[in-house]
Short mmCIF file of C-alpha atoms and ligand atoms in Angstrom, two decimals:
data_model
loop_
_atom_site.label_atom_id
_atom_site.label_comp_id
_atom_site.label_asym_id
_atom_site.label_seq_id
_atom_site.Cartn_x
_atom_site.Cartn_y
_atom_site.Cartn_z
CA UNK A 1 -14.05 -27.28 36.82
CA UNK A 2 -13.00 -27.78 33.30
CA UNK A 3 -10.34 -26.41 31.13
CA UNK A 4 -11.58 -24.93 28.04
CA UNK A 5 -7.98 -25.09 25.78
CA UNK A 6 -7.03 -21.81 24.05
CA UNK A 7 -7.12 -22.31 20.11
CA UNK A 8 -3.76 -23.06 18.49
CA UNK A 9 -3.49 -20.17 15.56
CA UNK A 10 -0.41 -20.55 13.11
CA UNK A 11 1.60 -18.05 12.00
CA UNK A 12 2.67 -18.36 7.97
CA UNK A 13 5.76 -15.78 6.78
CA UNK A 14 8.28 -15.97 4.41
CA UNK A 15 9.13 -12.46 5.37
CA UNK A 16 12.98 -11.64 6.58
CA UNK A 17 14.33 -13.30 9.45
CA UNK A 18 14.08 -9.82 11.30
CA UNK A 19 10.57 -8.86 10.91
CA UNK A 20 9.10 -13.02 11.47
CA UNK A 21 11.18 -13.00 14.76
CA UNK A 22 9.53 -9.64 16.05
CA UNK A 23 6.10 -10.92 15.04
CA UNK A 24 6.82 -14.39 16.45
CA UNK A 25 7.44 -11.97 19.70
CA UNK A 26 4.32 -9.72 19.50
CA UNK A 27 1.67 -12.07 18.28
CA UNK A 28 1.80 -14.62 21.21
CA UNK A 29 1.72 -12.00 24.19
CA UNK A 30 -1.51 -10.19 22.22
CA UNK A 31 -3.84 -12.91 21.16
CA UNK A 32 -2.48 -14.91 25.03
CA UNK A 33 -5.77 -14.20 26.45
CA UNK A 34 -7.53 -16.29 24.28
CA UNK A 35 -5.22 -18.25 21.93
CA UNK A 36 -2.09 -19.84 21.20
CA UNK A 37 0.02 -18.62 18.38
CA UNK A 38 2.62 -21.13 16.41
CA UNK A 39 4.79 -20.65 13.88
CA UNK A 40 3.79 -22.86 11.06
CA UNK A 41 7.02 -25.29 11.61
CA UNK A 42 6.32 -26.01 15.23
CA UNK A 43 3.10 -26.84 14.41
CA UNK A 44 1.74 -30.87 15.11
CA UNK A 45 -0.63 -32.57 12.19
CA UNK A 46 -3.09 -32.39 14.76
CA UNK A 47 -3.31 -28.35 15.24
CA UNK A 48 -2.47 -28.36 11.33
CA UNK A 49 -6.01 -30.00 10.96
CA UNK A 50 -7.87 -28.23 13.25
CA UNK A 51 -6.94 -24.67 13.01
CA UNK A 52 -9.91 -22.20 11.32
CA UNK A 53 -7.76 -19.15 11.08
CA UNK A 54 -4.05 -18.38 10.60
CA UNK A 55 -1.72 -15.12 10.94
CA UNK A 56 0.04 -14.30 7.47
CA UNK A 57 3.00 -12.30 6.47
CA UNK A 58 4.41 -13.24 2.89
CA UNK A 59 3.53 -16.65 3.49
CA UNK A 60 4.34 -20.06 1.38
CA UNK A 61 1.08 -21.10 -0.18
CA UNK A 62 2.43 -24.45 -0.83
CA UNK A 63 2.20 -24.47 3.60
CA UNK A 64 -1.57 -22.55 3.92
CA UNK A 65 -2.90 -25.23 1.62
CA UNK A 66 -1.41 -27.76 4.64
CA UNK A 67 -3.82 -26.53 6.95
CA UNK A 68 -6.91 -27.93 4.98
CA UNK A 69 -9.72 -26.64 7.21
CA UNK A 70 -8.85 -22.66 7.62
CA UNK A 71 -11.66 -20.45 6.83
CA UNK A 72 -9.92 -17.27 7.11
CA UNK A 73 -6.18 -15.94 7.01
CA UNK A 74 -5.59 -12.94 8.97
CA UNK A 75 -2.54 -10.88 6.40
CA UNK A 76 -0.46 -8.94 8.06
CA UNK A 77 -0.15 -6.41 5.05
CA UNK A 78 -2.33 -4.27 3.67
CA UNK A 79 -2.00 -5.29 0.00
CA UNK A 80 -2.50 -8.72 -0.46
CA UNK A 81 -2.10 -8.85 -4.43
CA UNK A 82 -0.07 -11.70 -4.13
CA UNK A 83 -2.15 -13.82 -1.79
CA UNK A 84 -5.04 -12.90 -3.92
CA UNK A 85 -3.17 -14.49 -6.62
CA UNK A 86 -1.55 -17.57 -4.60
CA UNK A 87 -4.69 -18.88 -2.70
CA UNK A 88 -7.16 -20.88 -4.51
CA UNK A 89 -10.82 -19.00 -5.02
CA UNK A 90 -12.40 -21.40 -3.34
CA UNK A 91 -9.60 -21.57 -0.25
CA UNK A 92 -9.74 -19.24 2.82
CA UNK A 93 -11.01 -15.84 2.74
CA UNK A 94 -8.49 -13.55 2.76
CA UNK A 95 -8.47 -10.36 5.47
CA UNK A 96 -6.48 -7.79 4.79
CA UNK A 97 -4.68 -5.82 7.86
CA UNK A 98 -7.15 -2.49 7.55
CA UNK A 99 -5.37 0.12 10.05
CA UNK A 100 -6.28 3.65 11.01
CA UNK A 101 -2.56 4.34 12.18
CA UNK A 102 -1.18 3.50 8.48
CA UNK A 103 -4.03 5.53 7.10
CA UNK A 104 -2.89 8.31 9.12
CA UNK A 105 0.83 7.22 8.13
CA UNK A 106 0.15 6.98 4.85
CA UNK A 107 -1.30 10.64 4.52
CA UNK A 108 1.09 12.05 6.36
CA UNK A 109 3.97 10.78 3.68
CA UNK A 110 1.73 12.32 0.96
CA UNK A 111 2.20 15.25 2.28
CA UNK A 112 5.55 15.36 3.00
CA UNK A 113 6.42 13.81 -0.50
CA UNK A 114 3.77 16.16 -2.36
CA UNK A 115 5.58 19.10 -0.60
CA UNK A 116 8.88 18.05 -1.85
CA UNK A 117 7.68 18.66 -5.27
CA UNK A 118 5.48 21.19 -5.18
CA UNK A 119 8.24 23.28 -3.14
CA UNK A 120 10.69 22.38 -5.78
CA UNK A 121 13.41 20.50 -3.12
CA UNK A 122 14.97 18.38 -6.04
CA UNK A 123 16.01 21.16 -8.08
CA UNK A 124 17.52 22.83 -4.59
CA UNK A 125 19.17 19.87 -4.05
CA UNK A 126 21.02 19.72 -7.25
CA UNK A 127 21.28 23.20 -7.49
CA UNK A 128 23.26 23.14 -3.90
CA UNK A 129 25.47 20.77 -5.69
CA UNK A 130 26.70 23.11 -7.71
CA UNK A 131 26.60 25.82 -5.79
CA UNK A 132 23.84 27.99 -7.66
CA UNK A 133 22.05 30.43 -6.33
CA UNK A 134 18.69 30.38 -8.15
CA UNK A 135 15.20 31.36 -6.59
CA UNK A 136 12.13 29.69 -8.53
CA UNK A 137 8.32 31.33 -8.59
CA UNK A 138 6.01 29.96 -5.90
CA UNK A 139 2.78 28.36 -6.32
CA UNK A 140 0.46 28.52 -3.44
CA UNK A 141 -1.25 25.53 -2.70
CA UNK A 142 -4.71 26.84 -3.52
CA UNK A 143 -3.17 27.14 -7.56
CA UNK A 144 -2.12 23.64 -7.47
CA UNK A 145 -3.93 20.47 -7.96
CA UNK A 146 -3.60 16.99 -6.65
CA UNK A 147 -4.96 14.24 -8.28
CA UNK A 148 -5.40 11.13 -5.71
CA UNK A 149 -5.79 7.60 -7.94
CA UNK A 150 -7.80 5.47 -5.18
CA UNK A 151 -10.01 6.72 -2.31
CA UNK A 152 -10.13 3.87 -0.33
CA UNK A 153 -8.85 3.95 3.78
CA UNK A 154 -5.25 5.26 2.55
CA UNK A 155 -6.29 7.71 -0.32
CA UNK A 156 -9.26 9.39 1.38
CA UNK A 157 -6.98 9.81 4.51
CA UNK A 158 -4.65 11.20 1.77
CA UNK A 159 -7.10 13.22 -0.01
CA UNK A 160 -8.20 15.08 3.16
CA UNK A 161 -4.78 15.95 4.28
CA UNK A 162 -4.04 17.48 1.78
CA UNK A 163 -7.56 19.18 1.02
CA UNK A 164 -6.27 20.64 4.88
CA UNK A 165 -3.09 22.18 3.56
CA UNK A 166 -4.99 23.89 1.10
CA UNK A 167 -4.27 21.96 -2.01
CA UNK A 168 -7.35 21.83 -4.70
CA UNK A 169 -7.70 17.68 -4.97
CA UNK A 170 -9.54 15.64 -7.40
CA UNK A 171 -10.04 12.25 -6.33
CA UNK A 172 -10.75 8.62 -8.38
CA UNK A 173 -12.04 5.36 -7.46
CA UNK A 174 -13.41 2.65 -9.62
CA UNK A 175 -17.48 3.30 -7.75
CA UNK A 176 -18.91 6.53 -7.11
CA UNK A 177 -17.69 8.49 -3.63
CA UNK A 178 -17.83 11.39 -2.12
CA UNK A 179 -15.10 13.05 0.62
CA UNK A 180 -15.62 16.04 1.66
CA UNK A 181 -13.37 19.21 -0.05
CA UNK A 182 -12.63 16.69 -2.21
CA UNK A 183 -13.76 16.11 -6.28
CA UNK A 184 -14.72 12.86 -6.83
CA UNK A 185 -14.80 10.90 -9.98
CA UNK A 186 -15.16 7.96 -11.07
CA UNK A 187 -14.73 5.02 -14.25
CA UNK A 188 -12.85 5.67 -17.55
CA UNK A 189 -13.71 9.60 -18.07
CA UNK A 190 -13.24 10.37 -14.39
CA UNK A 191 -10.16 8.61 -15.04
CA UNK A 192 -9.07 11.07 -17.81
CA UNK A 193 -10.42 14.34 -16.29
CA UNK A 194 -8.01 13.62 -13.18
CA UNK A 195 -5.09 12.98 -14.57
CA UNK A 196 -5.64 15.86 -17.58
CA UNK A 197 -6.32 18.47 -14.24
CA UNK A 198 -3.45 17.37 -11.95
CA UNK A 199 0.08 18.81 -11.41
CA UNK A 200 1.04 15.98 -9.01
CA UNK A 201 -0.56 12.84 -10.03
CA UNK A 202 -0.40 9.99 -6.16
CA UNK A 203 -1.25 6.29 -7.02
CA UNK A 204 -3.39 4.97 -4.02
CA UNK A 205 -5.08 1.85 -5.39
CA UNK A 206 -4.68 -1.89 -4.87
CA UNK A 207 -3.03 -3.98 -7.49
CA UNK A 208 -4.76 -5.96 -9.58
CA UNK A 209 -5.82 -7.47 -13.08
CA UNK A 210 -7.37 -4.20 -13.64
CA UNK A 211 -5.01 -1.76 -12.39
CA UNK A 212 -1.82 -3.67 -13.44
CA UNK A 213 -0.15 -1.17 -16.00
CA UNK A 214 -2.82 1.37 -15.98
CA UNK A 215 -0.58 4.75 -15.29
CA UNK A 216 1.30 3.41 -18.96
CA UNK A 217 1.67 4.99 -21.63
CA UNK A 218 -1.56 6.26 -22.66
CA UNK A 219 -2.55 7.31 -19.23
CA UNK A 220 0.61 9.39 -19.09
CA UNK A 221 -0.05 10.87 -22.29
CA UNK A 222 -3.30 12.69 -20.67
CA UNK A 223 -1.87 14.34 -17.76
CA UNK A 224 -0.27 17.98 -18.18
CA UNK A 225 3.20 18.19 -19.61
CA UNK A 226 5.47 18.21 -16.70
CA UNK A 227 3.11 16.50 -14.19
CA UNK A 228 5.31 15.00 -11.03
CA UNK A 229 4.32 11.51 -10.21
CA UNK A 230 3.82 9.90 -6.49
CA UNK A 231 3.79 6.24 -6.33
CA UNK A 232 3.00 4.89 -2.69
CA UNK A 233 0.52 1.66 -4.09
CA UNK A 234 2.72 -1.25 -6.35
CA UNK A 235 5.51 -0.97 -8.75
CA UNK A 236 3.48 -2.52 -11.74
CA UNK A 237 0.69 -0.14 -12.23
CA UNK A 238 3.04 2.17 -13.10
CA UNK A 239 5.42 0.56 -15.56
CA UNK A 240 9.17 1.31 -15.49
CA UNK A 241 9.31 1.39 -19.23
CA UNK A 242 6.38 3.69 -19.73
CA UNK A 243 7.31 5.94 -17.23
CA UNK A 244 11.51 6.42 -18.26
CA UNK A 245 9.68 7.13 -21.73
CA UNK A 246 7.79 9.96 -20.07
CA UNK A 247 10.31 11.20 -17.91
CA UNK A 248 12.84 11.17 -21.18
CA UNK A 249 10.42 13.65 -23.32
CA UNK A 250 9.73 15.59 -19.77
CA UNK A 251 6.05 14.24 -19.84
CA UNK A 252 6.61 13.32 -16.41
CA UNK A 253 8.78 16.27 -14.58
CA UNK A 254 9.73 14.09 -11.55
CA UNK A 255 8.85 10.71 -10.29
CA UNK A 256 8.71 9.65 -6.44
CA UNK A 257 8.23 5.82 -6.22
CA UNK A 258 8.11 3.50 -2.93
CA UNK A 259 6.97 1.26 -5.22
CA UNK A 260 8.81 -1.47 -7.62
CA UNK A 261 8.17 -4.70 -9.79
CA UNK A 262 11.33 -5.72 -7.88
CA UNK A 263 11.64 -4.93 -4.20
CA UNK A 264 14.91 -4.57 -3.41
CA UNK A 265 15.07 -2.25 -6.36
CA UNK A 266 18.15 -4.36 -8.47
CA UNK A 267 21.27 -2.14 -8.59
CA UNK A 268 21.66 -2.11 -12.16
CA UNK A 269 17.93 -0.42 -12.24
CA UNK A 270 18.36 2.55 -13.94
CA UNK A 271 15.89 4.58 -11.94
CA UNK A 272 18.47 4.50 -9.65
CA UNK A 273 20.48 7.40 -11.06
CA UNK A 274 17.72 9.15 -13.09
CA UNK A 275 18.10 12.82 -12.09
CA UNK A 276 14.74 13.22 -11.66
CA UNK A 277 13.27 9.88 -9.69
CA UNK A 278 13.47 9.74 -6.03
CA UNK A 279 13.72 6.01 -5.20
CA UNK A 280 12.46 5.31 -1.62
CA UNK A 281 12.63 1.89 0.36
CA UNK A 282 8.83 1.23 0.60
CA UNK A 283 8.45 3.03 4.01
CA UNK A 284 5.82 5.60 3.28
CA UNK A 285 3.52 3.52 5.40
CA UNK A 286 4.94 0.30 6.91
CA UNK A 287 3.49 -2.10 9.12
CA UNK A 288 3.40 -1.16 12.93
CA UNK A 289 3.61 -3.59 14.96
CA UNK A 290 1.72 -2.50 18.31
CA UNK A 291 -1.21 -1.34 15.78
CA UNK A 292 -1.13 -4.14 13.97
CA UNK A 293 -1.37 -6.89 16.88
CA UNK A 294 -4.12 -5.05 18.59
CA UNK A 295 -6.16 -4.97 15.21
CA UNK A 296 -5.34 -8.59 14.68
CA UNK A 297 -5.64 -9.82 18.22
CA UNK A 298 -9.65 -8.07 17.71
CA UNK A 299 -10.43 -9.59 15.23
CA UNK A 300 -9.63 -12.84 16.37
CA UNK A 301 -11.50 -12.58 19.41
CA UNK A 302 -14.42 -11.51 17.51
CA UNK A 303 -14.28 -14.78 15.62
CA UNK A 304 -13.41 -16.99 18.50
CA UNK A 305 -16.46 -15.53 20.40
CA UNK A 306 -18.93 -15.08 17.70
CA UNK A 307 -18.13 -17.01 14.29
CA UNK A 308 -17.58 -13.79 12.43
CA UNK A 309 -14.72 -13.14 9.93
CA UNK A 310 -14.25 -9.72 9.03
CA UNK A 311 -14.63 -8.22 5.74
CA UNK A 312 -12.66 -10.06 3.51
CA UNK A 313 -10.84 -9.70 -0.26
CA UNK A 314 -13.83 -9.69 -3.17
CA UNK A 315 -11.57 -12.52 -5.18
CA UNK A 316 -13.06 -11.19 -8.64
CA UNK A 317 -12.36 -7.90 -7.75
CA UNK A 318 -9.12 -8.91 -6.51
CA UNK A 319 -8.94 -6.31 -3.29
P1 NAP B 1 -8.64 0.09 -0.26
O1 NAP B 1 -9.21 0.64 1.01
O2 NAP B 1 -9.03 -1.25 -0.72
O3 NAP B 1 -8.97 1.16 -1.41
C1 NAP B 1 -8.65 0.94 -2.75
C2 NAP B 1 -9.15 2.11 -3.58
O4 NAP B 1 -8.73 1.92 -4.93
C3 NAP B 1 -10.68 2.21 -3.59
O5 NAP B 1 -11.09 3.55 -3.61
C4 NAP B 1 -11.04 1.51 -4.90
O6 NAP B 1 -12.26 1.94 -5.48
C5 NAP B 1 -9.89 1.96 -5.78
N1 NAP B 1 -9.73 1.04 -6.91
C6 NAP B 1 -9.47 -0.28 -6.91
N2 NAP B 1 -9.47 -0.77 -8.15
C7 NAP B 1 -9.76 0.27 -8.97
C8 NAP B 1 -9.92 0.40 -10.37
N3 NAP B 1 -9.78 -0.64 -11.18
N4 NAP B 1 -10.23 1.61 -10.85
C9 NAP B 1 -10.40 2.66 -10.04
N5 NAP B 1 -10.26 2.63 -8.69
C10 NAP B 1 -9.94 1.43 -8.18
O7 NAP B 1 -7.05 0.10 -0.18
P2 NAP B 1 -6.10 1.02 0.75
O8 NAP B 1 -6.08 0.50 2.15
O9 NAP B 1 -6.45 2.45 0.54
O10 NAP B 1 -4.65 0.67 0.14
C11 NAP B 1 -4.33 0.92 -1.21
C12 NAP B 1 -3.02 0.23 -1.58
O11 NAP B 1 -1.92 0.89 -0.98
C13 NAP B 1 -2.86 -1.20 -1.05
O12 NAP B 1 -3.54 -2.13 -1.89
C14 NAP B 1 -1.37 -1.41 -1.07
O13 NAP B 1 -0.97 -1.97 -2.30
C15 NAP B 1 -0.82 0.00 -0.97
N6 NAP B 1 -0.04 0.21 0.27
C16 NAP B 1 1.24 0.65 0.17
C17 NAP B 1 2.00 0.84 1.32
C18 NAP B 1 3.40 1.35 1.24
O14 NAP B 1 4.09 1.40 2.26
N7 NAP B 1 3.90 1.76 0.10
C19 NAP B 1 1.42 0.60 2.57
C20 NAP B 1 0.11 0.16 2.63
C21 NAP B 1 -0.62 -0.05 1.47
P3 NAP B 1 -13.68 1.73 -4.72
O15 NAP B 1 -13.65 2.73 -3.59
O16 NAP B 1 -14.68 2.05 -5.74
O17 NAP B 1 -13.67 0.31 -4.23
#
């Protein structure tokens, strides 16, 4: 009888010491039926040369471009902006970690978060603060409109949550779609009639060369006076500068961001203390990890058994 020996798959992060040590726990156990997995630095020139696919998370490109014959990288993340940018065009095709779970995760924090405005919890908040007893009018949700920007796996999960709770939602994506209780649009003038109809504007798209900066100034400008702001997707396509401009001449009412240019958020950022930004830790729809190794340890077996890599980043498009 002969041995047929398991693959050797490297792992690549750059991540915290925390999160590579509990992947560097998971992976191994769920791809053990039918590979090995190595972090990068145990790896021997040999297995460097002959592995076809590797597990990313944040990873060195200076190391990927070591392993000279990989046809795919597995990410570990669901935005992959910066591996889009880091890897050559012609290197591996990039897969990015596509996961119902975080879909589901994701919509539920849009509701939670579009429910904070629209039920006006930072003005009780403050108001507790100083002891005032002051009730504000209700909307219903049917009066209020929700403008999703991005109907891909997160935003349509998004877009139909909230459709549920009985919010009126206009949706945007850069090709034509169609959800169901939800108003589609699409390219520059679905752009503008989306953000002019919204009272709570959520970013949901990818970041890239086209998206980069696009909630600035001018696309701020369009939306109602006093429009709230939720920012789950990357810092820069909503820039700081535009949007402390907005929230200084009450353009913007409130702002909830996940999101920065800088992750930690520096201390001496002044969204920080602006009375109305909520600053959260990106955690509207982290990585799990259970999820996340059964998707992986899938797809690898897929391509181990039949030669196919799943759909993988369009590197014009960038996502
Ligand atoms: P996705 O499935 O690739 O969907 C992206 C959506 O954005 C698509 O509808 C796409 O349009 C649209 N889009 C892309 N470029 C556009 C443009 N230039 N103009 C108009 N629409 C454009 O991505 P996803 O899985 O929903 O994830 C979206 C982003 O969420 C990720 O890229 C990531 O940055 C972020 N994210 C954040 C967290 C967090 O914890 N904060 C967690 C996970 C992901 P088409 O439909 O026409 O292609």
């Amino acid at each position: 009888m002969t041995l047929i020996e398991k693959p050797v798959v490297p792992f690549l992060s750059e991540s915290d010491p925390g999160e590579r040590q509990a992947w560097q726990t998971a992976l191994p156990s769920a791809l053990a039926p039918f590979a090995i997995v190595k972090p990068f630095e145990d790896l021997t020139e040999n297995e460097k040369a002959s592995a076809r696919v590797a597990i990313v998370a944040n990873p060195d490109p200076k190391k990927v471009a070591e392993l000279e014959n990989l046809e795919w990288v597995q990410s570990l993340w669901a935005g992959v902006e910066r591996l889009a940018v880091d890897l050559p065009a012609d290197g591996p095709a990039i897969v990015r970690l596509t996961d119902p779970q975080m879909a589901e995760t994701m919509s539920e924090a849009v509701l939670a978060w579009t429910l904070y405005l629209h039920r006006d919890m930072p003005a009780y908040m403050a108001q507790q603060r100083q002891k005032l007893w002051l009730p504000h009018d209700l909307k219903l949700p049917s009066e209020m409109t929700i403008g999703v920007l991005g109907l891909g796996k997160l935003g349509q999960s998004a877009a139909t949550r909230l459709s549920a709770n009985g919010y009126v939602v206009n949706g945007w994506s850069r090709s034509e779609k169609t959800v169901p209780n939800v108003d589609c649009h699409h390219g520059d003038d679905g752009l503008k009639t989306v953000l002019s109809r919204a009272d709570i504007l959520v970013v949901l798209m990818p970041l890239t060369a086209a998206t980069k900066g696009l909630i600035g100034r001018d696309a701020l400008a369009c939306c109602k006076p006093g429009v709230k702001l939720i920012n789950f997707a990357r810092g820069p396509i909503l820039p700081e500068t535009s949007l402390l401009e907005a929230l200084g001449t009450d353009q913007v009412a409130h702002a909830v961001l996940d999101v920065f240019a800088t992750e930690p958020l520096p201390t001496d950022n002044p969204l920080w203390e602006h009375p109305n930004v909520t600053v959260l830790p990106h955690i509207s729809a982290p990585t799990i990890t259970a999820t996340a190794c059964a998707i992986v340890a899938s797809n690898l077996e897929r391509y181990f058994s039949s030669g196919k890599i799943p759909q993988s980043v369009d590197r014009i498009r960038g996502y």
